[in-house]
Amino acid sequence: MPTIRSRNGKFQAQVRIKRDGVIVYQQSETFETKKQATFWGLKLEEKIEREGLANKVKKRHTVIDLMDAHIDKLASLKMDTRNAKNCFNNFRNEPIGKMLTNEVQAKDFIAWAEKYAPGRTPATVRQHLMTIQKAFRLADVAYGIEADIRVVQAAVSYLSMHGIAAQSESRTSRMTDEDIAKVDAYYKRLSESVIPLPTIIRALIHLPRRREELMGALWSDYDKVNHTLLLRDTKHPTKIRTEVVPVPDRAQEIINRQDRIDERIMPYKPE
């Protein structure tokens, strides 16, 4: 039997179906009279019994399911998935990852952010939430997953208000020779290592690229005559790209001093 409630002079009929104590289907409508509400509820129950519940109940998906669907879609469109994967990995092993997309609430994202934030910048926290927000925005239309983007938006608003999430600040300073000297001094105090950290840092200063890009650059990609370097899989918001960049004089000097011990110019792990 449908549940009938009186609401502000009108009558609300609610049909709710449970399986193993969990609500798997729920629908309600409001009518002018109790008779209309009861008739609608009985007709809906009769229809569900006749046609079966399968075509009424949407499959239940977790936040992890949505993450994986989003990454698969990006990959199928040949778009860069690295940023999404890195962000989602920080949700994947947390309780929020196992929550259902149509049940997770803003407070759950706030709790995740408050746990994740210590030791990280507000910009990093916000970047993660913006990535999950994109997945929620596309959930229904692209993946057939029920999710409410307003849940993530509300969490971002709260976290921004309290300074836990924020947009990136523009840089106001650059490395100086004194700063580099401090790095050199610190490096000399470390245990013996074959990694020429001071050289790598200077290369990154004079040829300012991501570590992964510089560490992956090949000798065959270096044009010593035209002073250019071909970089593969460079960072882009939506796609994987390859680009040729100019190599400034001081960066050329550093590259030219490297020994050819590998196909890579600087054969070291970015980490």
PDB file of C-alpha atoms in Angstrom:
ATOM      1  CA  MET A   1       0.000   0.000   0.000  1.00  0.00           C
ATOM      2  CA  PRO A   2       1.231   3.511  -0.748  1.00  0.00           C
ATOM      3  CA  THR A   3       1.881   5.866   2.143  1.00  0.00           C
ATOM      4  CA  ILE A   4      -0.425   8.902   2.185  1.00  0.00           C
ATOM      5  CA  ARG A   5       0.543  12.051   4.092  1.00  0.00           C
ATOM      6  CA  SER A   6      -1.234  15.357   4.577  1.00  0.00           C
ATOM      7  CA  ARG A   7       1.012  18.251   3.460  1.00  0.00           C
ATOM      8  CA  ASN A   8      -0.143  21.896   3.686  1.00  0.00           C
ATOM      9  CA  GLY A   9      -3.754  21.096   2.886  1.00  0.00           C
ATOM     10  CA  LYS A  10      -2.823  18.642   0.136  1.00  0.00           C
ATOM     11  CA  PHE A  11      -2.038  14.926   0.082  1.00  0.00           C
ATOM     12  CA  GLN A  12       1.265  13.281  -0.815  1.00  0.00           C
ATOM     13  CA  ALA A  13       1.366   9.694  -2.005  1.00  0.00           C
ATOM     14  CA  GLN A  14       4.645   7.833  -1.657  1.00  0.00           C
ATOM     15  CA  VAL A  15       5.586   4.442  -3.092  1.00  0.00           C
ATOM     16  CA  ARG A  16       8.718   2.974  -1.541  1.00  0.00           C
ATOM     17  CA  ILE A  17      10.263  -0.442  -2.235  1.00  0.00           C
ATOM     18  CA  LYS A  18      12.996  -2.019  -0.121  1.00  0.00           C
ATOM     19  CA  ARG A  19      15.313  -4.943  -0.700  1.00  0.00           C
ATOM     20  CA  ASP A  20      17.293  -6.365   2.200  1.00  0.00           C
ATOM     21  CA  GLY A  21      16.387  -3.322   4.251  1.00  0.00           C
ATOM     22  CA  VAL A  22      17.683  -0.910   1.598  1.00  0.00           C
ATOM     23  CA  ILE A  23      15.449   1.454  -0.391  1.00  0.00           C
ATOM     24  CA  VAL A  24      15.883   0.578  -4.071  1.00  0.00           C
ATOM     25  CA  TYR A  25      12.995   2.589  -5.485  1.00  0.00           C
ATOM     26  CA  GLN A  26      11.022   5.569  -4.269  1.00  0.00           C
ATOM     27  CA  GLN A  27       8.576   7.943  -5.945  1.00  0.00           C
ATOM     28  CA  SER A  28       6.069  10.457  -4.617  1.00  0.00           C
ATOM     29  CA  GLU A  29       3.458  12.874  -5.970  1.00  0.00           C
ATOM     30  CA  THR A  30       1.189  15.479  -4.344  1.00  0.00           C
ATOM     31  CA  PHE A  31      -2.565  15.773  -5.060  1.00  0.00           C
ATOM     32  CA  GLU A  32      -5.510  17.928  -4.089  1.00  0.00           C
ATOM     33  CA  THR A  33      -7.476  15.062  -2.524  1.00  0.00           C
ATOM     34  CA  LYS A  34      -6.645  11.930  -0.554  1.00  0.00           C
ATOM     35  CA  LYS A  35      -8.618   9.857  -3.053  1.00  0.00           C
ATOM     36  CA  GLN A  36      -6.458  11.070  -5.957  1.00  0.00           C
ATOM     37  CA  ALA A  37      -3.272  10.361  -4.011  1.00  0.00           C
ATOM     38  CA  THR A  38      -4.398   6.854  -3.080  1.00  0.00           C
ATOM     39  CA  PHE A  39      -5.491   6.071  -6.652  1.00  0.00           C
ATOM     40  CA  TRP A  40      -2.117   7.221  -8.069  1.00  0.00           C
ATOM     41  CA  GLY A  41      -0.167   5.163  -5.510  1.00  0.00           C
ATOM     42  CA  LEU A  42      -2.142   1.991  -6.132  1.00  0.00           C
ATOM     43  CA  LYS A  43      -1.843   2.362  -9.909  1.00  0.00           C
ATOM     44  CA  LEU A  44       1.940   2.834  -9.648  1.00  0.00           C
ATOM     45  CA  GLU A  45       2.315  -0.253  -7.446  1.00  0.00           C
ATOM     46  CA  GLU A  46       0.176  -2.231  -9.881  1.00  0.00           C
ATOM     47  CA  LYS A  47       2.348  -1.072 -12.792  1.00  0.00           C
ATOM     48  CA  ILE A  48       5.561  -2.008 -11.020  1.00  0.00           C
ATOM     49  CA  GLU A  49       4.164  -5.442 -10.155  1.00  0.00           C
ATOM     50  CA  ARG A  50       3.068  -5.963 -13.762  1.00  0.00           C
ATOM     51  CA  GLU A  51       6.206  -4.692 -15.511  1.00  0.00           C
ATOM     52  CA  GLY A  52       8.753  -5.637 -12.894  1.00  0.00           C
ATOM     53  CA  LEU A  53      11.105  -3.431 -10.919  1.00  0.00           C
ATOM     54  CA  ALA A  54      14.166  -3.822 -13.162  1.00  0.00           C
ATOM     55  CA  ASN A  55      13.202  -1.007 -15.526  1.00  0.00           C
ATOM     56  CA  LYS A  56      12.414   1.283 -12.594  1.00  0.00           C
ATOM     57  CA  VAL A  57      15.503   0.843 -10.478  1.00  0.00           C
ATOM     58  CA  LYS A  58      18.725   2.491 -11.547  1.00  0.00           C
ATOM     59  CA  LYS A  59      21.885   0.538 -10.879  1.00  0.00           C
ATOM     60  CA  ARG A  60      23.597   1.722  -7.720  1.00  0.00           C
ATOM     61  CA  HIS A  61      27.061   3.153  -8.357  1.00  0.00           C
ATOM     62  CA  THR A  62      29.819   4.136  -5.958  1.00  0.00           C
ATOM     63  CA  VAL A  63      32.026   7.204  -6.263  1.00  0.00           C
ATOM     64  CA  ILE A  64      34.794   4.820  -7.377  1.00  0.00           C
ATOM     65  CA  ASP A  65      32.535   3.529 -10.182  1.00  0.00           C
ATOM     66  CA  LEU A  66      32.031   7.102 -11.359  1.00  0.00           C
ATOM     67  CA  MET A  67      35.775   7.817 -11.224  1.00  0.00           C
ATOM     68  CA  ASP A  68      36.560   4.768 -13.343  1.00  0.00           C
ATOM     69  CA  ALA A  69      33.825   5.621 -15.861  1.00  0.00           C
ATOM     70  CA  HIS A  70      35.185   9.158 -16.179  1.00  0.00           C
ATOM     71  CA  ILE A  71      38.767   7.985 -16.724  1.00  0.00           C
ATOM     72  CA  ASP A  72      37.613   5.418 -19.310  1.00  0.00           C
ATOM     73  CA  LYS A  73      35.704   8.134 -21.180  1.00  0.00           C
ATOM     74  CA  LEU A  74      38.732  10.453 -21.233  1.00  0.00           C
ATOM     75  CA  ALA A  75      40.923   7.607 -22.494  1.00  0.00           C
ATOM     76  CA  SER A  76      38.414   6.695 -25.226  1.00  0.00           C
ATOM     77  CA  LEU A  77      38.539  10.318 -26.429  1.00  0.00           C
ATOM     78  CA  LYS A  78      42.363  10.152 -26.375  1.00  0.00           C
ATOM     79  CA  MET A  79      42.485  12.849 -23.707  1.00  0.00           C
ATOM     80  CA  ASP A  80      45.112  13.092 -20.979  1.00  0.00           C
ATOM     81  CA  THR A  81      44.017  10.993 -17.973  1.00  0.00           C
ATOM     82  CA  ARG A  82      47.032  11.577 -15.716  1.00  0.00           C
ATOM     83  CA  ASN A  83      45.603  14.447 -13.714  1.00  0.00           C
ATOM     84  CA  ALA A  84      42.281  12.666 -13.171  1.00  0.00           C
ATOM     85  CA  LYS A  85      44.000   9.448 -12.091  1.00  0.00           C
ATOM     86  CA  ASN A  86      46.265  11.257  -9.640  1.00  0.00           C
ATOM     87  CA  CYS A  87      43.339  13.117  -8.102  1.00  0.00           C
ATOM     88  CA  PHE A  88      41.032  10.113  -7.967  1.00  0.00           C
ATOM     89  CA  ASN A  89      43.668   7.945  -6.282  1.00  0.00           C
ATOM     90  CA  ASN A  90      43.342  10.176  -3.236  1.00  0.00           C
ATOM     91  CA  PHE A  91      39.609   9.403  -3.053  1.00  0.00           C
ATOM     92  CA  ARG A  92      39.828   5.760  -4.052  1.00  0.00           C
ATOM     93  CA  ASN A  93      41.077   4.274  -0.778  1.00  0.00           C
ATOM     94  CA  GLU A  94      39.037   6.555   1.466  1.00  0.00           C
ATOM     95  CA  PRO A  95      35.539   5.788   2.848  1.00  0.00           C
ATOM     96  CA  ILE A  96      34.018   8.330   0.453  1.00  0.00           C
ATOM     97  CA  GLY A  97      35.103   6.182  -2.502  1.00  0.00           C
ATOM     98  CA  LYS A  98      32.732   3.395  -1.457  1.00  0.00           C
ATOM     99  CA  MET A  99      29.739   5.716  -0.960  1.00  0.00           C
ATOM    100  CA  LEU A 100      26.910   5.700  -3.512  1.00  0.00           C
ATOM    101  CA  THR A 101      26.875   8.641  -5.900  1.00  0.00           C
ATOM    102  CA  ASN A 102      23.188   9.331  -5.251  1.00  0.00           C
ATOM    103  CA  GLU A 103      23.645   9.245  -1.476  1.00  0.00           C
ATOM    104  CA  VAL A 104      26.997  10.948  -0.844  1.00  0.00           C
ATOM    105  CA  GLN A 105      26.570  14.362   0.755  1.00  0.00           C
ATOM    106  CA  ALA A 106      28.522  17.625   0.931  1.00  0.00           C
ATOM    107  CA  LYS A 107      29.594  16.810   4.483  1.00  0.00           C
ATOM    108  CA  ASP A 108      31.318  13.667   3.195  1.00  0.00           C
ATOM    109  CA  PHE A 109      33.463  15.678   0.770  1.00  0.00           C
ATOM    110  CA  ILE A 110      34.161  18.207   3.517  1.00  0.00           C
ATOM    111  CA  ALA A 111      35.306  15.413   5.856  1.00  0.00           C
ATOM    112  CA  TRP A 112      37.570  14.023   3.123  1.00  0.00           C
ATOM    113  CA  ALA A 113      39.101  17.459   2.462  1.00  0.00           C
ATOM    114  CA  GLU A 114      39.707  18.173   6.145  1.00  0.00           C
ATOM    115  CA  LYS A 115      41.558  14.863   6.418  1.00  0.00           C
ATOM    116  CA  TYR A 116      43.510  15.333   3.181  1.00  0.00           C
ATOM    117  CA  ALA A 117      44.400  19.033   3.583  1.00  0.00           C
ATOM    118  CA  PRO A 118      47.154  18.958   6.283  1.00  0.00           C
ATOM    119  CA  GLY A 119      50.546  19.414   4.618  1.00  0.00           C
ATOM    120  CA  ARG A 120      48.967  20.398   1.296  1.00  0.00           C
ATOM    121  CA  THR A 121      48.078  23.756  -0.219  1.00  0.00           C
ATOM    122  CA  PRO A 122      44.447  24.891  -0.514  1.00  0.00           C
ATOM    123  CA  ALA A 123      44.994  24.983  -4.286  1.00  0.00           C
ATOM    124  CA  THR A 124      45.776  21.243  -4.311  1.00  0.00           C
ATOM    125  CA  VAL A 125      42.618  20.466  -2.333  1.00  0.00           C
ATOM    126  CA  ARG A 126      40.528  22.570  -4.695  1.00  0.00           C
ATOM    127  CA  GLN A 127      42.066  20.944  -7.778  1.00  0.00           C
ATOM    128  CA  HIS A 128      41.012  17.513  -6.526  1.00  0.00           C
ATOM    129  CA  LEU A 129      37.460  18.669  -5.867  1.00  0.00           C
ATOM    130  CA  MET A 130      37.224  20.372  -9.261  1.00  0.00           C
ATOM    131  CA  THR A 131      38.244  17.109 -10.911  1.00  0.00           C
ATOM    132  CA  ILE A 132      35.600  15.121  -9.034  1.00  0.00           C
ATOM    133  CA  GLN A 133      33.094  17.878  -9.834  1.00  0.00           C
ATOM    134  CA  LYS A 134      33.695  17.359 -13.569  1.00  0.00           C
ATOM    135  CA  ALA A 135      32.900  13.677 -13.160  1.00  0.00           C
ATOM    136  CA  PHE A 136      29.693  14.495 -11.247  1.00  0.00           C
ATOM    137  CA  ARG A 137      28.661  17.010 -13.923  1.00  0.00           C
ATOM    138  CA  LEU A 138      28.893  14.330 -16.634  1.00  0.00           C
ATOM    139  CA  ALA A 139      27.625  11.435 -14.506  1.00  0.00           C
ATOM    140  CA  ASP A 140      24.034  11.206 -15.720  1.00  0.00           C
ATOM    141  CA  VAL A 141      24.346  12.406 -19.310  1.00  0.00           C
ATOM    142  CA  ALA A 142      27.600  10.605 -20.207  1.00  0.00           C
ATOM    143  CA  TYR A 143      27.754   7.566 -17.927  1.00  0.00           C
ATOM    144  CA  GLY A 144      24.158   6.891 -16.901  1.00  0.00           C
ATOM    145  CA  ILE A 145      25.090   7.296 -13.241  1.00  0.00           C
ATOM    146  CA  GLU A 146      22.805   9.157 -10.866  1.00  0.00           C
ATOM    147  CA  ALA A 147      24.732  11.933  -9.099  1.00  0.00           C
ATOM    148  CA  ASP A 148      24.028  15.467  -7.910  1.00  0.00           C
ATOM    149  CA  ILE A 149      26.750  17.990  -8.779  1.00  0.00           C
ATOM    150  CA  ARG A 150      25.317  20.412  -6.202  1.00  0.00           C
ATOM    151  CA  VAL A 151      26.723  18.185  -3.459  1.00  0.00           C
ATOM    152  CA  VAL A 152      30.306  18.822  -4.609  1.00  0.00           C
ATOM    153  CA  GLN A 153      29.611  22.506  -5.297  1.00  0.00           C
ATOM    154  CA  ALA A 154      28.307  22.992  -1.761  1.00  0.00           C
ATOM    155  CA  ALA A 155      31.419  21.323  -0.329  1.00  0.00           C
ATOM    156  CA  VAL A 156      33.723  23.522  -2.407  1.00  0.00           C
ATOM    157  CA  SER A 157      31.845  26.637  -1.279  1.00  0.00           C
ATOM    158  CA  TYR A 158      32.181  25.675   2.392  1.00  0.00           C
ATOM    159  CA  LEU A 159      35.855  24.709   2.106  1.00  0.00           C
ATOM    160  CA  SER A 160      36.690  27.904   0.209  1.00  0.00           C
ATOM    161  CA  MET A 161      34.952  29.965   2.869  1.00  0.00           C
ATOM    162  CA  HIS A 162      37.165  28.370   5.519  1.00  0.00           C
ATOM    163  CA  GLY A 163      40.413  28.579   3.524  1.00  0.00           C
ATOM    164  CA  ILE A 164      40.795  24.822   3.131  1.00  0.00           C
ATOM    165  CA  ALA A 165      40.359  25.046  -0.654  1.00  0.00           C
ATOM    166  CA  ALA A 166      41.391  27.990  -2.814  1.00  0.00           C
ATOM    167  CA  GLN A 167      42.561  28.934  -6.278  1.00  0.00           C
ATOM    168  CA  SER A 168      46.299  28.925  -6.964  1.00  0.00           C
ATOM    169  CA  GLU A 169      48.183  32.081  -6.047  1.00  0.00           C
ATOM    170  CA  SER A 170      50.456  33.699  -8.607  1.00  0.00           C
ATOM    171  CA  ARG A 171      54.180  33.340  -7.996  1.00  0.00           C
ATOM    172  CA  THR A 172      55.895  36.434  -6.648  1.00  0.00           C
ATOM    173  CA  SER A 173      59.534  35.325  -6.552  1.00  0.00           C
ATOM    174  CA  ARG A 174      62.146  33.393  -8.513  1.00  0.00           C
ATOM    175  CA  MET A 175      65.088  31.243  -7.510  1.00  0.00           C
ATOM    176  CA  THR A 176      68.251  33.272  -6.857  1.00  0.00           C
ATOM    177  CA  ASP A 177      71.893  32.183  -6.914  1.00  0.00           C
ATOM    178  CA  GLU A 178      71.805  32.311  -3.104  1.00  0.00           C
ATOM    179  CA  ASP A 179      68.835  29.922  -3.051  1.00  0.00           C
ATOM    180  CA  ILE A 180      70.653  27.488  -5.325  1.00  0.00           C
ATOM    181  CA  ALA A 181      73.769  27.700  -3.134  1.00  0.00           C
ATOM    182  CA  LYS A 182      71.657  26.647  -0.145  1.00  0.00           C
ATOM    183  CA  VAL A 183      70.385  23.633  -2.085  1.00  0.00           C
ATOM    184  CA  ASP A 184      73.967  22.710  -3.012  1.00  0.00           C
ATOM    185  CA  ALA A 185      75.065  22.961   0.615  1.00  0.00           C
ATOM    186  CA  TYR A 186      72.196  20.780   1.756  1.00  0.00           C
ATOM    187  CA  TYR A 187      72.868  18.216  -0.963  1.00  0.00           C
ATOM    188  CA  LYS A 188      76.501  17.874   0.113  1.00  0.00           C
ATOM    189  CA  ARG A 189      75.337  16.852   3.593  1.00  0.00           C
ATOM    190  CA  LEU A 190      73.243  13.994   2.245  1.00  0.00           C
ATOM    191  CA  SER A 191      74.465  10.430   1.961  1.00  0.00           C
ATOM    192  CA  GLU A 192      76.385   9.563  -1.219  1.00  0.00           C
ATOM    193  CA  SER A 193      74.224   9.630  -4.343  1.00  0.00           C
ATOM    194  CA  VAL A 194      74.869   9.306  -8.050  1.00  0.00           C
ATOM    195  CA  ILE A 195      72.084  11.754  -8.854  1.00  0.00           C
ATOM    196  CA  PRO A 196      73.489  15.203  -9.762  1.00  0.00           C
ATOM    197  CA  LEU A 197      70.721  17.124  -8.006  1.00  0.00           C
ATOM    198  CA  PRO A 198      72.334  20.602  -8.274  1.00  0.00           C
ATOM    199  CA  THR A 199      72.754  20.126 -12.037  1.00  0.00           C
ATOM    200  CA  ILE A 200      69.162  18.976 -12.463  1.00  0.00           C
ATOM    201  CA  ILE A 201      67.857  21.923 -10.466  1.00  0.00           C
ATOM    202  CA  ARG A 202      69.848  24.370 -12.590  1.00  0.00           C
ATOM    203  CA  ALA A 203      68.541  22.717 -15.755  1.00  0.00           C
ATOM    204  CA  LEU A 204      64.962  23.084 -14.501  1.00  0.00           C
ATOM    205  CA  ILE A 205      65.567  26.750 -13.717  1.00  0.00           C
ATOM    206  CA  HIS A 206      67.068  27.621 -17.085  1.00  0.00           C
ATOM    207  CA  LEU A 207      64.696  25.348 -19.023  1.00  0.00           C
ATOM    208  CA  PRO A 208      61.559  25.585 -16.855  1.00  0.00           C
ATOM    209  CA  ARG A 209      59.608  22.423 -17.589  1.00  0.00           C
ATOM    210  CA  ARG A 210      57.983  19.689 -15.495  1.00  0.00           C
ATOM    211  CA  ARG A 211      60.439  17.196 -14.005  1.00  0.00           C
ATOM    212  CA  GLU A 212      58.872  14.322 -15.930  1.00  0.00           C
ATOM    213  CA  GLU A 213      59.331  16.167 -19.214  1.00  0.00           C
ATOM    214  CA  LEU A 214      63.011  16.973 -18.657  1.00  0.00           C
ATOM    215  CA  MET A 215      63.854  13.529 -17.265  1.00  0.00           C
ATOM    216  CA  GLY A 216      62.236  11.912 -20.297  1.00  0.00           C
ATOM    217  CA  ALA A 217      63.990  14.049 -22.939  1.00  0.00           C
ATOM    218  CA  LEU A 218      66.129  12.036 -25.368  1.00  0.00           C
ATOM    219  CA  TRP A 219      69.452  12.917 -26.988  1.00  0.00           C
ATOM    220  CA  SER A 220      67.799  12.206 -30.327  1.00  0.00           C
ATOM    221  CA  ASP A 221      65.227  14.896 -29.558  1.00  0.00           C
ATOM    222  CA  TYR A 222      67.857  17.548 -28.911  1.00  0.00           C
ATOM    223  CA  ASP A 223      68.679  19.720 -31.930  1.00  0.00           C
ATOM    224  CA  LYS A 224      72.072  21.171 -31.111  1.00  0.00           C
ATOM    225  CA  VAL A 225      72.135  23.261 -34.281  1.00  0.00           C
ATOM    226  CA  ASN A 226      68.765  24.971 -33.893  1.00  0.00           C
ATOM    227  CA  HIS A 227      68.871  24.888 -30.089  1.00  0.00           C
ATOM    228  CA  THR A 228      65.516  23.145 -29.624  1.00  0.00           C
ATOM    229  CA  LEU A 229      64.280  20.143 -27.680  1.00  0.00           C
ATOM    230  CA  LEU A 230      61.321  17.922 -28.521  1.00  0.00           C
ATOM    231  CA  LEU A 231      59.290  17.077 -25.407  1.00  0.00           C
ATOM    232  CA  ARG A 232      56.763  14.248 -25.377  1.00  0.00           C
ATOM    233  CA  ASP A 233      53.508  13.915 -23.404  1.00  0.00           C
ATOM    234  CA  THR A 234      53.676  17.468 -22.123  1.00  0.00           C
ATOM    235  CA  LYS A 235      51.050  18.752 -19.717  1.00  0.00           C
ATOM    236  CA  HIS A 236      47.809  20.051 -21.225  1.00  0.00           C
ATOM    237  CA  PRO A 237      44.332  20.412 -19.669  1.00  0.00           C
ATOM    238  CA  THR A 238      42.608  18.070 -22.118  1.00  0.00           C
ATOM    239  CA  LYS A 239      45.041  16.146 -24.304  1.00  0.00           C
ATOM    240  CA  ILE A 240      48.444  14.499 -24.563  1.00  0.00           C
ATOM    241  CA  ARG A 241      50.715  16.551 -26.789  1.00  0.00           C
ATOM    242  CA  THR A 242      54.266  16.707 -28.126  1.00  0.00           C
ATOM    243  CA  GLU A 243      55.956  20.073 -28.573  1.00  0.00           C
ATOM    244  CA  VAL A 244      59.281  21.543 -29.629  1.00  0.00           C
ATOM    245  CA  VAL A 245      60.671  24.142 -27.221  1.00  0.00           C
ATOM    246  CA  PRO A 246      63.639  26.524 -27.513  1.00  0.00           C
ATOM    247  CA  VAL A 247      66.649  25.770 -25.298  1.00  0.00           C
ATOM    248  CA  PRO A 248      68.162  28.961 -23.764  1.00  0.00           C
ATOM    249  CA  ASP A 249      71.938  29.434 -23.750  1.00  0.00           C
ATOM    250  CA  ARG A 250      72.538  28.433 -20.120  1.00  0.00           C
ATOM    251  CA  ALA A 251      70.359  25.343 -20.519  1.00  0.00           C
ATOM    252  CA  GLN A 252      72.367  24.419 -23.628  1.00  0.00           C
ATOM    253  CA  GLU A 253      75.580  24.626 -21.599  1.00  0.00           C
ATOM    254  CA  ILE A 254      74.173  22.218 -18.998  1.00  0.00           C
ATOM    255  CA  ILE A 255      72.911  19.721 -21.590  1.00  0.00           C
ATOM    256  CA  ASN A 256      76.158  19.807 -23.562  1.00  0.00           C
ATOM    257  CA  ARG A 257      78.140  18.924 -20.423  1.00  0.00           C
ATOM    258  CA  GLN A 258      76.162  15.726 -19.778  1.00  0.00           C
ATOM    259  CA  ASP A 259      77.752  12.337 -20.493  1.00  0.00           C
ATOM    260  CA  ARG A 260      75.924  10.131 -22.994  1.00  0.00           C
ATOM    261  CA  ILE A 261      75.366   7.170 -20.696  1.00  0.00           C
ATOM    262  CA  ASP A 262      71.775   6.568 -21.753  1.00  0.00           C
ATOM    263  CA  GLU A 263      69.336   7.466 -24.531  1.00  0.00           C
ATOM    264  CA  ARG A 264      67.937  10.057 -22.150  1.00  0.00           C
ATOM    265  CA  ILE A 265      69.838  13.254 -21.526  1.00  0.00           C
ATOM    266  CA  MET A 266      69.236  13.025 -17.788  1.00  0.00           C
ATOM    267  CA  PRO A 267      68.496   9.366 -17.065  1.00  0.00           C
ATOM    268  CA  TYR A 268      66.991   9.713 -13.586  1.00  0.00           C
ATOM    269  CA  LYS A 269      63.556   9.136 -12.061  1.00  0.00           C
ATOM    270  CA  PRO A 270      61.608  12.380 -11.568  1.00  0.00           C
ATOM    271  CA  GLU A 271      60.904  11.394  -7.952  1.00  0.00           C
TER     272      GLU A 271
END
